[in-house]
Coordinates of C-alpha atoms and ligand atoms in Angstrom, one line a residue:
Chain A
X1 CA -134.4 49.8 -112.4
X2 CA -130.8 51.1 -113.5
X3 CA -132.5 54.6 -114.0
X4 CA -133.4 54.9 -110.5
X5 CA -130.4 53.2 -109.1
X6 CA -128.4 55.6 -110.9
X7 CA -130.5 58.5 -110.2
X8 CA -129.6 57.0 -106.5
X9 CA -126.3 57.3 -107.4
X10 CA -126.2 60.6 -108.2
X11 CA -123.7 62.9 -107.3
X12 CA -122.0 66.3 -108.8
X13 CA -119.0 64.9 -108.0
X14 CA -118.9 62.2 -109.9
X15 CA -117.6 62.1 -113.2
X16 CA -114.2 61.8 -115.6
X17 CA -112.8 65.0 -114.0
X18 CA -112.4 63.3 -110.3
X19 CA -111.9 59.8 -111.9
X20 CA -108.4 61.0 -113.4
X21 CA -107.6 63.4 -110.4
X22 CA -107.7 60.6 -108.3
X23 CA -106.7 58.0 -111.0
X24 CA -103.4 59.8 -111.5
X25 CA -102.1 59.6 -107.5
X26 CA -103.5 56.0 -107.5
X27 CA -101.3 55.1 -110.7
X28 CA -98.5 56.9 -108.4
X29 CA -98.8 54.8 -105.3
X30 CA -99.3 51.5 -107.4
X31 CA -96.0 52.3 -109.4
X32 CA -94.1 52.7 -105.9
X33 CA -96.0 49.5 -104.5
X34 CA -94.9 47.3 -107.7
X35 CA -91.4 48.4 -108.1
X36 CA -90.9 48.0 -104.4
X37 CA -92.7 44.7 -104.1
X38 CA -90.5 43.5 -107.3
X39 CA -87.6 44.4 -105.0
X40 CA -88.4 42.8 -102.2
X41 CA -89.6 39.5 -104.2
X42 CA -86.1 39.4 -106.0
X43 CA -84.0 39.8 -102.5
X44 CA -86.6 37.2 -101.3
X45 CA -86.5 34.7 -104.3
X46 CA -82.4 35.4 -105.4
X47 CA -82.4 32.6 -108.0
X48 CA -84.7 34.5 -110.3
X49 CA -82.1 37.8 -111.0
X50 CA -79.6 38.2 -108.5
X51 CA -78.2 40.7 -110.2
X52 CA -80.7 43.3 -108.8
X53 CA -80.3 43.3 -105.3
X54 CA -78.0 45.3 -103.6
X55 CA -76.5 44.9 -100.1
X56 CA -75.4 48.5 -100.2
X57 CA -76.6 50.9 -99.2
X58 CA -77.2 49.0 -96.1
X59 CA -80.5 51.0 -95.4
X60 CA -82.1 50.0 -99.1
X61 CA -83.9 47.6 -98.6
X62 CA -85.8 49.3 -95.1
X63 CA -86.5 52.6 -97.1
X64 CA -87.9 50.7 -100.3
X65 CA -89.9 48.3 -97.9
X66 CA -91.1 51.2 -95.8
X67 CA -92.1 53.2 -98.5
X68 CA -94.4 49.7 -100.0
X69 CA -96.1 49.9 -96.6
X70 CA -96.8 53.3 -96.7
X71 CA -97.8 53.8 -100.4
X72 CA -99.8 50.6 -100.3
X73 CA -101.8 52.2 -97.4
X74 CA -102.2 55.2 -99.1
X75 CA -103.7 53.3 -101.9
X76 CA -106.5 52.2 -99.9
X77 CA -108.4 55.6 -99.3
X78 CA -106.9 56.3 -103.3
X79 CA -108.5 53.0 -104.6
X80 CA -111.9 53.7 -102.9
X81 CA -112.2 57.4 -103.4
X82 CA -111.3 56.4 -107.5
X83 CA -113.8 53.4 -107.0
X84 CA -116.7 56.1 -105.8
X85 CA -115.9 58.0 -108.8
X86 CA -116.9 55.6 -111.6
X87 CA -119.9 54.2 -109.7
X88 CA -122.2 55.3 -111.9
X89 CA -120.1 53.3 -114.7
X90 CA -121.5 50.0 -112.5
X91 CA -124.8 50.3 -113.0
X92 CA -125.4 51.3 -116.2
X93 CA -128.2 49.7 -119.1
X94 CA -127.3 47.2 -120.9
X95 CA -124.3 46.3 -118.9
X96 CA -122.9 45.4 -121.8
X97 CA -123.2 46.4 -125.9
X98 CA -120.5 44.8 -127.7
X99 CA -117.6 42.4 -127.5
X100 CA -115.4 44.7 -127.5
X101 CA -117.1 46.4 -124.4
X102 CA -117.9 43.2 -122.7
X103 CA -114.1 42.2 -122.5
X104 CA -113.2 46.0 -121.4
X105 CA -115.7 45.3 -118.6
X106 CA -114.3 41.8 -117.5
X107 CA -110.4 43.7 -117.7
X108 CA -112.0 46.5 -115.1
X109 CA -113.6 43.6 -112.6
X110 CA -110.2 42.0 -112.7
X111 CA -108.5 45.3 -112.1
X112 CA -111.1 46.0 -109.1
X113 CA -111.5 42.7 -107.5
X114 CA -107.1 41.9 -107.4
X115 CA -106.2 45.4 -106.2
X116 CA -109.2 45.4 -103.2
X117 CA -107.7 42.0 -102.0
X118 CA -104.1 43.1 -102.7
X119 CA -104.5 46.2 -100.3
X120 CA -106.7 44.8 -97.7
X121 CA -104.3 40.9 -97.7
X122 CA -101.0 43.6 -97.7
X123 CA -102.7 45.6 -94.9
X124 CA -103.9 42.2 -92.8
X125 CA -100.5 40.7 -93.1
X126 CA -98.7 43.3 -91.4
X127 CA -100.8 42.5 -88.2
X128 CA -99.5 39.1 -88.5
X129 CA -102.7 37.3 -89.1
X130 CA -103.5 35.4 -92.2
X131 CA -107.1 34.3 -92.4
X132 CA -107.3 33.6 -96.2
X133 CA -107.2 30.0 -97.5
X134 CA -103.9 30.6 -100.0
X135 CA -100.1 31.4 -99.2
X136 CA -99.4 35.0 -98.7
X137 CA -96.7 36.0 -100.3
X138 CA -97.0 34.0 -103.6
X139 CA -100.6 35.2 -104.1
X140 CA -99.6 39.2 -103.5
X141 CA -96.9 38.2 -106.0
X142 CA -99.0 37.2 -108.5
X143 CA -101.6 39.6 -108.4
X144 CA -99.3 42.2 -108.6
X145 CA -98.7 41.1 -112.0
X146 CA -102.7 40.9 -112.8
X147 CA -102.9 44.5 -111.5
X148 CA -100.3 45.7 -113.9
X149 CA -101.3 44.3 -116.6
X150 CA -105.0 45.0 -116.0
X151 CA -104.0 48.9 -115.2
X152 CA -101.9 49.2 -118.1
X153 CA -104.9 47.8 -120.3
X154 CA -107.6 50.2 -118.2
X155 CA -104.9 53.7 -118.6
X156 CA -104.7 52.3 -122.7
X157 CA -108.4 51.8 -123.0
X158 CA -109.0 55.0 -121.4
X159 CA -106.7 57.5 -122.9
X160 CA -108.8 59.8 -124.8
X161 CA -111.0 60.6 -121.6
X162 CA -107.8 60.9 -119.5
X163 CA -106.1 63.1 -121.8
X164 CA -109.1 65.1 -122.6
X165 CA -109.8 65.8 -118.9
X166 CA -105.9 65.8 -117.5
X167 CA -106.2 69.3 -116.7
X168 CA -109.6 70.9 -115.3
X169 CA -111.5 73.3 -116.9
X170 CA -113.8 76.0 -115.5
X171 CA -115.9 76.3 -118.1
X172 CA -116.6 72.6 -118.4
X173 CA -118.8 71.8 -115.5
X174 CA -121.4 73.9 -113.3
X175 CA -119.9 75.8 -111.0
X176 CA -121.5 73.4 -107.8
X177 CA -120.0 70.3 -109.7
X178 CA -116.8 71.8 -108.8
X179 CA -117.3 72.4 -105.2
X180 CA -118.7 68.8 -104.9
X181 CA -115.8 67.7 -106.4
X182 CA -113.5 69.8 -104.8
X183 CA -115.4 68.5 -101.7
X184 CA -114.8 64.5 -102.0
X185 CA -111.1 65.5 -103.3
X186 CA -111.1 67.1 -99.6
X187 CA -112.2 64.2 -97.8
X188 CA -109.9 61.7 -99.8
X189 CA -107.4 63.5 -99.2
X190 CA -107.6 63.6 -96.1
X191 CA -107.5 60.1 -95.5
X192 CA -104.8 59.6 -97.7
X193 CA -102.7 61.8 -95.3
X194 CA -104.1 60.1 -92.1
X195 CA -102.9 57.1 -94.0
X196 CA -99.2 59.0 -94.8
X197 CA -99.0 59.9 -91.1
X198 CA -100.7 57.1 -89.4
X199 CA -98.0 54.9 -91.2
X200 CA -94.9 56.5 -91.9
X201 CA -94.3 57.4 -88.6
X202 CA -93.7 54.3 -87.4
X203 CA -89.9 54.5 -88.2
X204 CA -89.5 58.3 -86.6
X205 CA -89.1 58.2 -83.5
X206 CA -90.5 60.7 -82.4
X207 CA -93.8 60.9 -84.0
X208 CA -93.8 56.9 -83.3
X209 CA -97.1 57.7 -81.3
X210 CA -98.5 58.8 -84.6
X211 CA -98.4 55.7 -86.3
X212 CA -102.1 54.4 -85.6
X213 CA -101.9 52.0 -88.8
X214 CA -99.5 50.0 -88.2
X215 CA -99.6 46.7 -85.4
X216 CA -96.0 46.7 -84.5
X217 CA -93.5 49.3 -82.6
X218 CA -90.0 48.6 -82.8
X219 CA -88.3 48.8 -79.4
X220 CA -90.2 46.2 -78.5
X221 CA -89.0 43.1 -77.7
X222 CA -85.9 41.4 -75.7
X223 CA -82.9 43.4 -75.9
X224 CA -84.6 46.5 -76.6
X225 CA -85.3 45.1 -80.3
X226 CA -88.3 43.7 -82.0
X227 CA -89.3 40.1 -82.4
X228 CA -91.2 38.8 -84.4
X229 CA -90.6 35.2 -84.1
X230 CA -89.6 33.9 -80.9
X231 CA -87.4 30.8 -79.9
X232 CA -90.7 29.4 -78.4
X233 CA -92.9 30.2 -82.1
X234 CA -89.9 27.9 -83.7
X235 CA -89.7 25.3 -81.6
X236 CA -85.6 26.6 -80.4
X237 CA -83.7 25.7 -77.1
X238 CA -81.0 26.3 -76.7
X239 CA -79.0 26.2 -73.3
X240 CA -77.3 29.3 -72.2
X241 CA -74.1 27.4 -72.5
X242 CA -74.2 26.0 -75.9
X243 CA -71.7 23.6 -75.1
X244 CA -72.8 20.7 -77.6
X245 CA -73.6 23.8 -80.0
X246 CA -71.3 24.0 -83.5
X247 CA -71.5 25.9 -86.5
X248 CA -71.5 23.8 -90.0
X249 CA -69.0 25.5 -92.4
X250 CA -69.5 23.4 -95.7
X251 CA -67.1 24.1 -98.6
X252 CA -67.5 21.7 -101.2
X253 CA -66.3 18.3 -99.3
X254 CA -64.8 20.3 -96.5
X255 CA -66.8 20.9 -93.4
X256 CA -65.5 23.0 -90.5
X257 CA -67.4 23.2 -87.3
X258 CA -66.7 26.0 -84.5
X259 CA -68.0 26.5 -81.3
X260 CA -68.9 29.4 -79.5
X261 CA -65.9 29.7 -77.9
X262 CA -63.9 29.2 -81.1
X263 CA -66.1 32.2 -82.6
X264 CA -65.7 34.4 -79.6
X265 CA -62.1 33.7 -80.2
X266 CA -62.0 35.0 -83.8
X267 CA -61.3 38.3 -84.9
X268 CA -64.5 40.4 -83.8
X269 CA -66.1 43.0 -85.6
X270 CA -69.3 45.7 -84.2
X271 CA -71.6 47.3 -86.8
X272 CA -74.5 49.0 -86.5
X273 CA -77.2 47.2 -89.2
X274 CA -80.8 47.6 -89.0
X275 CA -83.5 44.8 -88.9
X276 CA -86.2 45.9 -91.9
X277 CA -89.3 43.9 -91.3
X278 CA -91.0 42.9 -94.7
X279 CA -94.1 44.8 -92.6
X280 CA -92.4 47.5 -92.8
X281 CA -90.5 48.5 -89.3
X282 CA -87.3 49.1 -89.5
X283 CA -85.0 49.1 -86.2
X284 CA -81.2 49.7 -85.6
X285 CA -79.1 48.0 -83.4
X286 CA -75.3 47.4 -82.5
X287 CA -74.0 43.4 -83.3
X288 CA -70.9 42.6 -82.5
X289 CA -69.8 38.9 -84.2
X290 CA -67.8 37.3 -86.4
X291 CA -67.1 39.0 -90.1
X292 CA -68.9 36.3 -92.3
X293 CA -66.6 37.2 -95.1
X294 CA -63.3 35.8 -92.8
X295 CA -65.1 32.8 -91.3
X296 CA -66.0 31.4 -94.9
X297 CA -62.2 31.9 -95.9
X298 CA -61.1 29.9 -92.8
X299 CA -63.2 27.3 -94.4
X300 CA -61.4 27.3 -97.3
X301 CA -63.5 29.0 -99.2
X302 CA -63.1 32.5 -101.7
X303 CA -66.6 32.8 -103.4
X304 CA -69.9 32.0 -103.7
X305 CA -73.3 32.2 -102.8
X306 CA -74.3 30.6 -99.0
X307 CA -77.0 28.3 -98.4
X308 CA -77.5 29.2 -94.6
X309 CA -79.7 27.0 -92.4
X310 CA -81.2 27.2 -88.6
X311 CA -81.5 24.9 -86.1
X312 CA -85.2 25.5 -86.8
X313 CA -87.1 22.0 -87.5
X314 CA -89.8 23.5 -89.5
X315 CA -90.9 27.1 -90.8
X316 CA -90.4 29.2 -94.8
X317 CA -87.2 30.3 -93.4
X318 CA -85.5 27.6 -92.0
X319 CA -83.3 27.6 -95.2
X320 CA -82.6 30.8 -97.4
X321 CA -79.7 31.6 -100.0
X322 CA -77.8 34.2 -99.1
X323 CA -76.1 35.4 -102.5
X324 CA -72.2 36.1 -102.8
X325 CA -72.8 40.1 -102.6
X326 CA -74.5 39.7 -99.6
X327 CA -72.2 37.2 -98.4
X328 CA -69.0 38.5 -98.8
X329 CA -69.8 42.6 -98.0
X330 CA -67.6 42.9 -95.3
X331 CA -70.4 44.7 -93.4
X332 CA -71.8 40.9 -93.0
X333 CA -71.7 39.2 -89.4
X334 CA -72.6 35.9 -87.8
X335 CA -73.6 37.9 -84.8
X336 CA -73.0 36.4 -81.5
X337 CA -73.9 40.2 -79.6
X338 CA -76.5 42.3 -79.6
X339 CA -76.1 45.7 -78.1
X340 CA -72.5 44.4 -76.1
X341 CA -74.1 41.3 -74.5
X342 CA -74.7 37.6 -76.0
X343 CA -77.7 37.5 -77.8
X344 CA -81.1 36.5 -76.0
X345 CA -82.6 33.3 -77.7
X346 CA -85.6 35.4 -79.1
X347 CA -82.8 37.1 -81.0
X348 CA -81.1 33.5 -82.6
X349 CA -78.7 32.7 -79.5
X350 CA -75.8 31.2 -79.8
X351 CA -75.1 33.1 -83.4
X352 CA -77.0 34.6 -86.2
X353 CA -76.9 35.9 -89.5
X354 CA -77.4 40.0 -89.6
X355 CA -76.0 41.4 -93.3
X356 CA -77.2 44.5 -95.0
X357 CA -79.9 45.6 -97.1
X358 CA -81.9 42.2 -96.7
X359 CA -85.4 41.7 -95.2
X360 CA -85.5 41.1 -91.4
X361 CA -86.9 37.1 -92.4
X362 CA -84.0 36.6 -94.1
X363 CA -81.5 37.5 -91.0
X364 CA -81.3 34.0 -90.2
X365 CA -81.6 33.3 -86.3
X366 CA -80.3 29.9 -84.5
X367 CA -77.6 29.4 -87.2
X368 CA -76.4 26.0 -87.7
X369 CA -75.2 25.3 -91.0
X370 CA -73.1 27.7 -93.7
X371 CA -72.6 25.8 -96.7
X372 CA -71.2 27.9 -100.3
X373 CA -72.4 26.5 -103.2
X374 CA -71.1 28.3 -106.3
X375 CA -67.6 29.3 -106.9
X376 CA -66.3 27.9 -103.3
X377 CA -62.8 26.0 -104.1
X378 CA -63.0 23.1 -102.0
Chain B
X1 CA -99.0 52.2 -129.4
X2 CA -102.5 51.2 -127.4
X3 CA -103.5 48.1 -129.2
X4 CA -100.1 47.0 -128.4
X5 CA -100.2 48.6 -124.4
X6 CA -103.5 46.3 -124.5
X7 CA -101.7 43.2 -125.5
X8 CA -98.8 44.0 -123.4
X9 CA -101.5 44.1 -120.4
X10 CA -103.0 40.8 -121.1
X11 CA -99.7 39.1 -121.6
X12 CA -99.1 40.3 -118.2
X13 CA -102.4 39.2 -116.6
X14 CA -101.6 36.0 -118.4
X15 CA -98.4 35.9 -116.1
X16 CA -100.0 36.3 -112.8
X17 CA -102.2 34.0 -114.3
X18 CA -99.4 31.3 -114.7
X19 CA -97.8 31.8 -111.4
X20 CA -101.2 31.7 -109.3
X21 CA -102.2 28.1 -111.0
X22 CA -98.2 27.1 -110.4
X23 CA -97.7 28.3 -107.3
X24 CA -101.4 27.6 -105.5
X25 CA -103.2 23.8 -105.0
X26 CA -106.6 24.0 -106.3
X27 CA -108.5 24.4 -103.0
X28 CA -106.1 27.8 -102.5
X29 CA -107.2 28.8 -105.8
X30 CA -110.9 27.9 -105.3
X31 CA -110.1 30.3 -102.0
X32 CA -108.9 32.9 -103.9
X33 CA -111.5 33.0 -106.2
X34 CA -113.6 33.7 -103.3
X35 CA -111.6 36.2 -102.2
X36 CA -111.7 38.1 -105.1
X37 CA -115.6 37.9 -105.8
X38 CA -116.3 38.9 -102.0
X39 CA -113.9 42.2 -102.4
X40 CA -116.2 43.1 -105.4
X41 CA -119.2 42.0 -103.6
X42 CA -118.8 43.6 -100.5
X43 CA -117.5 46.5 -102.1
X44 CA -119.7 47.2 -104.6
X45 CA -122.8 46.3 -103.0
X46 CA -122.1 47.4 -99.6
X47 CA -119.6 49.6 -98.7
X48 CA -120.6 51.8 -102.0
X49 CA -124.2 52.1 -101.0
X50 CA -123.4 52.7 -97.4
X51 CA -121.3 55.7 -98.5
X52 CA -123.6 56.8 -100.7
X53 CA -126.7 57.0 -98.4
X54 CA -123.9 59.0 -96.0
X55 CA -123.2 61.7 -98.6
X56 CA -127.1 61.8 -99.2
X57 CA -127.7 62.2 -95.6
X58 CA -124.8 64.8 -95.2
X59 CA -125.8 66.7 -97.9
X60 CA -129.7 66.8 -96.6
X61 CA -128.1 68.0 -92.9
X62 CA -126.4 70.2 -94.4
X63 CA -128.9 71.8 -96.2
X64 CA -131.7 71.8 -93.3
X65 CA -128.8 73.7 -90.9
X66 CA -128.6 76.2 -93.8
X67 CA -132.9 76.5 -93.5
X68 CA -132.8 77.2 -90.0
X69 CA -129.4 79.1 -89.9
X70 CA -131.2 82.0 -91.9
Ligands
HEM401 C1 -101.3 47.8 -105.5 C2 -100.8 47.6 -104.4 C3 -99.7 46.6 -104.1 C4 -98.8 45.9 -104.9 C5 -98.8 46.0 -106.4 C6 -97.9 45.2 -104.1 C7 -96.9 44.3 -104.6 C8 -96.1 43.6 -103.8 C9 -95.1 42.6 -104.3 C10 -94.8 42.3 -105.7 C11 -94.5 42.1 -103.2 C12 -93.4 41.0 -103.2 C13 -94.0 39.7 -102.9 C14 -93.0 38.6 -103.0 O1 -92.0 38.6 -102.2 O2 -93.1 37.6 -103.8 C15 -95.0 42.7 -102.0 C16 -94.6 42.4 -100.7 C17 -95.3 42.8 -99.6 N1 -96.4 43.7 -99.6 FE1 -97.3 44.5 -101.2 N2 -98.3 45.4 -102.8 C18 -99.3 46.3 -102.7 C19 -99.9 46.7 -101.6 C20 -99.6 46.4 -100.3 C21 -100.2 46.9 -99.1 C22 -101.4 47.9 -99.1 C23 -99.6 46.4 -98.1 C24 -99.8 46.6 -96.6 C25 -100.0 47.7 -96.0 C26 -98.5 45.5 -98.6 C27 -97.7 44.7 -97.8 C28 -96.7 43.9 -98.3 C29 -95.9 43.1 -97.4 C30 -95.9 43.0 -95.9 C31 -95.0 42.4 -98.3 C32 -93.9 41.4 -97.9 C33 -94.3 40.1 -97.9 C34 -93.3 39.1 -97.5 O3 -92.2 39.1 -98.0 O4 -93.6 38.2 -96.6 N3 -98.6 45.5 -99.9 N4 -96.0 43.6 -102.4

């Protein structure tokens, strides 16, 4: 039964030689997808190590979020041309002959079975619909950490063959292994670049046409800017006069409340920030708004990290921390413009949080409440 | 160095480990699990095949143009 299945299996191409060719550009992509998941879990999740996340320079966080969505895309023709490789390795008799073996075979099914639902949840996300029965972003977390640990245990286990074939010999294999090989490193290559283009054009403008992999354009979107989650999706009115409207500045027992008029009547500030989608989109635009930085010294206060919250009733972002070198980088605004006019609701009318380096979730729409919890004198 | 690259790498599965059964109910991690054995599944005794009767049948094409091409 294994005989003929393998015998099925059979290929020229096959074999240690394009298992570590392709291994070695997988290992590449999946370094680049962990370090820039970390990243983006830290800026996420800033009570774990704050002091890793960087609001400057104020494109980080959309080149190292970028890059995830294109190397993780990448990975997918990677992961399934390496998968095709070791086939064989499946179906062999006795499945297994030792202890030893048997545990190096269990390591290699975890390996296979969390980076295939890593790729394909990563890839299904970014089209904004989540058909699997666990929380997104917790579970890609945490099998990140499975597929490290089970790659550096599969790359340990495996060294001898990988050194012993990390550079291709002639003489080794028949001459029509090689063009097979050569072959299937052809056609995964190919897809790997339709994957590279098909992706990372999405943020050039003008290859945006390009960019066949990926759900969302910026551009559009009120205002000439993305949305991802409207005033409607979050439950939001506001009315266009925002008269009973204030913003919540809390400093320790001190709470100051302005109203749009009173922030219009501040000192103003424009910058041009971009909005970097954890899907990977990245999109400048022109605020105009109140420096955060001044508005949290009017309230009396001189440090600290800001607990920011929206007049959203429910939703994962309806309160997030925004840490002190976020907070106080004077590039920070609560943004009350968007491209010279008020902001439409869709993009957090009457004010919202835009600050640099930070995922596009995190630039809190609808703003309602500032409150500084470490450091702030009260 | 790999006995100890071994032991580093379980340590680390054993984190992801941790942080699924913290951070997941049981019914998500029953879910997962799911998940996980369909990939493999589908994968392994689908896509794999699929693929592999492809390259079979290219190969055969390929091979009958080169008959009739001379
Ligand atoms: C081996 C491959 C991959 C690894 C190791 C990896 C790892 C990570 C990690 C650690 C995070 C941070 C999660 C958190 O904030 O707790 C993350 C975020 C993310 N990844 Fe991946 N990833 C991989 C592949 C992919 C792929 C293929 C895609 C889609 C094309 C993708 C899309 C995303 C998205 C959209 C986020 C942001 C989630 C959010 O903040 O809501 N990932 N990734």
């Amino acid at each position: 039964m294994s005989a003929k299945l393998l015998d099925a299996a059979h290929s020229p191409a096959r074999g240690t030689r394009l298992s570590v060719v392709i291994g070695r550009w997988l290992a590449l992509t999946f370094a680049v997808c962990l370090v820039t998941g970390f990243y983006s879990h830290l800026l996420q999740d800033p009570s774990t190590w704050p002091g890793v996340t960087f609001s400057r320079p104020a494109w980080l966080y959309a080149v190292t979020q970028s890059v995830h969505i294109v190397a993780g895309t990448v990975s997918i023709p990677l992961l399934l041309g390496k998968l095709w490789a070791v086939y064989p390795e499946l179906l062999r008799w006795p499945p297994v002959t030792s202890v030893l073996h048997g545990l190096e075979r269990v390591s290699i099914a975890v390996l296979v079975s969390a980076s295939l639902v890593e790729v394909t949840i990563g890839v299904i996300n970014t089209f904004q619909w989540y058909p699997w029965p666990f929380p997104f972003r917790e579970t890609h977390f945490a099998l990140a950490w499975v597929i490290l640990g089970s790659l550096l245990i599969h790359v340990a286990v495996k060294y001898p063959k990988i050194a012993a074939h990390w550079r291709g010999s002639r003489a080794a294999s028949a001459p029509d292994a090689g063009r097979a090989r050569r072959r299937v490193l052809a056609l995964v290559g190919a897809a790997a670049a339709a994957a590279f283009v098909g992706t990372a054009s999405e943020n050039v403008p003008a290859v945006r046409a390009l960019a066949v992999f990926t759900p969302r354009r910026p551009g559009r979107g009120s205002q000439g800017l993305a949305v991802n989650r409207t005033a409607e999706a979050a439950g939001v009115a506001v009315p266009a006069d925002a008269a009973d409207w204030r913003l919540r500045v809390v400093v320790g027992e001190r709470v100051s409340e302005f109203s749009l008029a009173e922030l219009a009547a501040r000192p103003q500030a424009e910058r041009s920030l971009p909005i970097a989608c954890v899907e990977g989109w990245v999109q400048d635009a022109a605020w105009g708004g109140v420096p955060l930085a001044g508005l949290l010294e009017a309230a009396g206060a001189s440090a600290g990290d800001v607990v920011v919250e929206s007049l959203e009733r429910a939703g994962n972002y309806r309160m997030t921390i925004l840490p002190e070198r976020f907070a106080w980088d004077p590039l920070t605004l609560v943004a009350l413009r968007l491209g010279g006019e008020p902001l439409s609701l869709d993009h957090g009318f009457p004010a919202r949080l835009i600050a640099p380096g930070r995922p596009g979730v995190l630039q809190t729409k609808w703003l309602a409440e500032l409150r500084v919890i470490t450091g702030g004198k009260a | 160095m790999r006995t100890t690259i071994v032991a580093a790498g379980t340590v680390l599965i054993g984190v992801g480990a941790v942080l699924l059964a913290t951070m997941l109910t049981v019914p998500q991690l029953v879910g997962l699990g799911v998940w996980l054995a369909c990939a493999v599944v589908l994968h392994d005794g689908v896509w794999v095949p699929l693929v592999t009767a492809a390259s079979r049948g290219g190969g055969w094409a390929r091979r009958a143009l080169r008959r009739t091409a001379r």
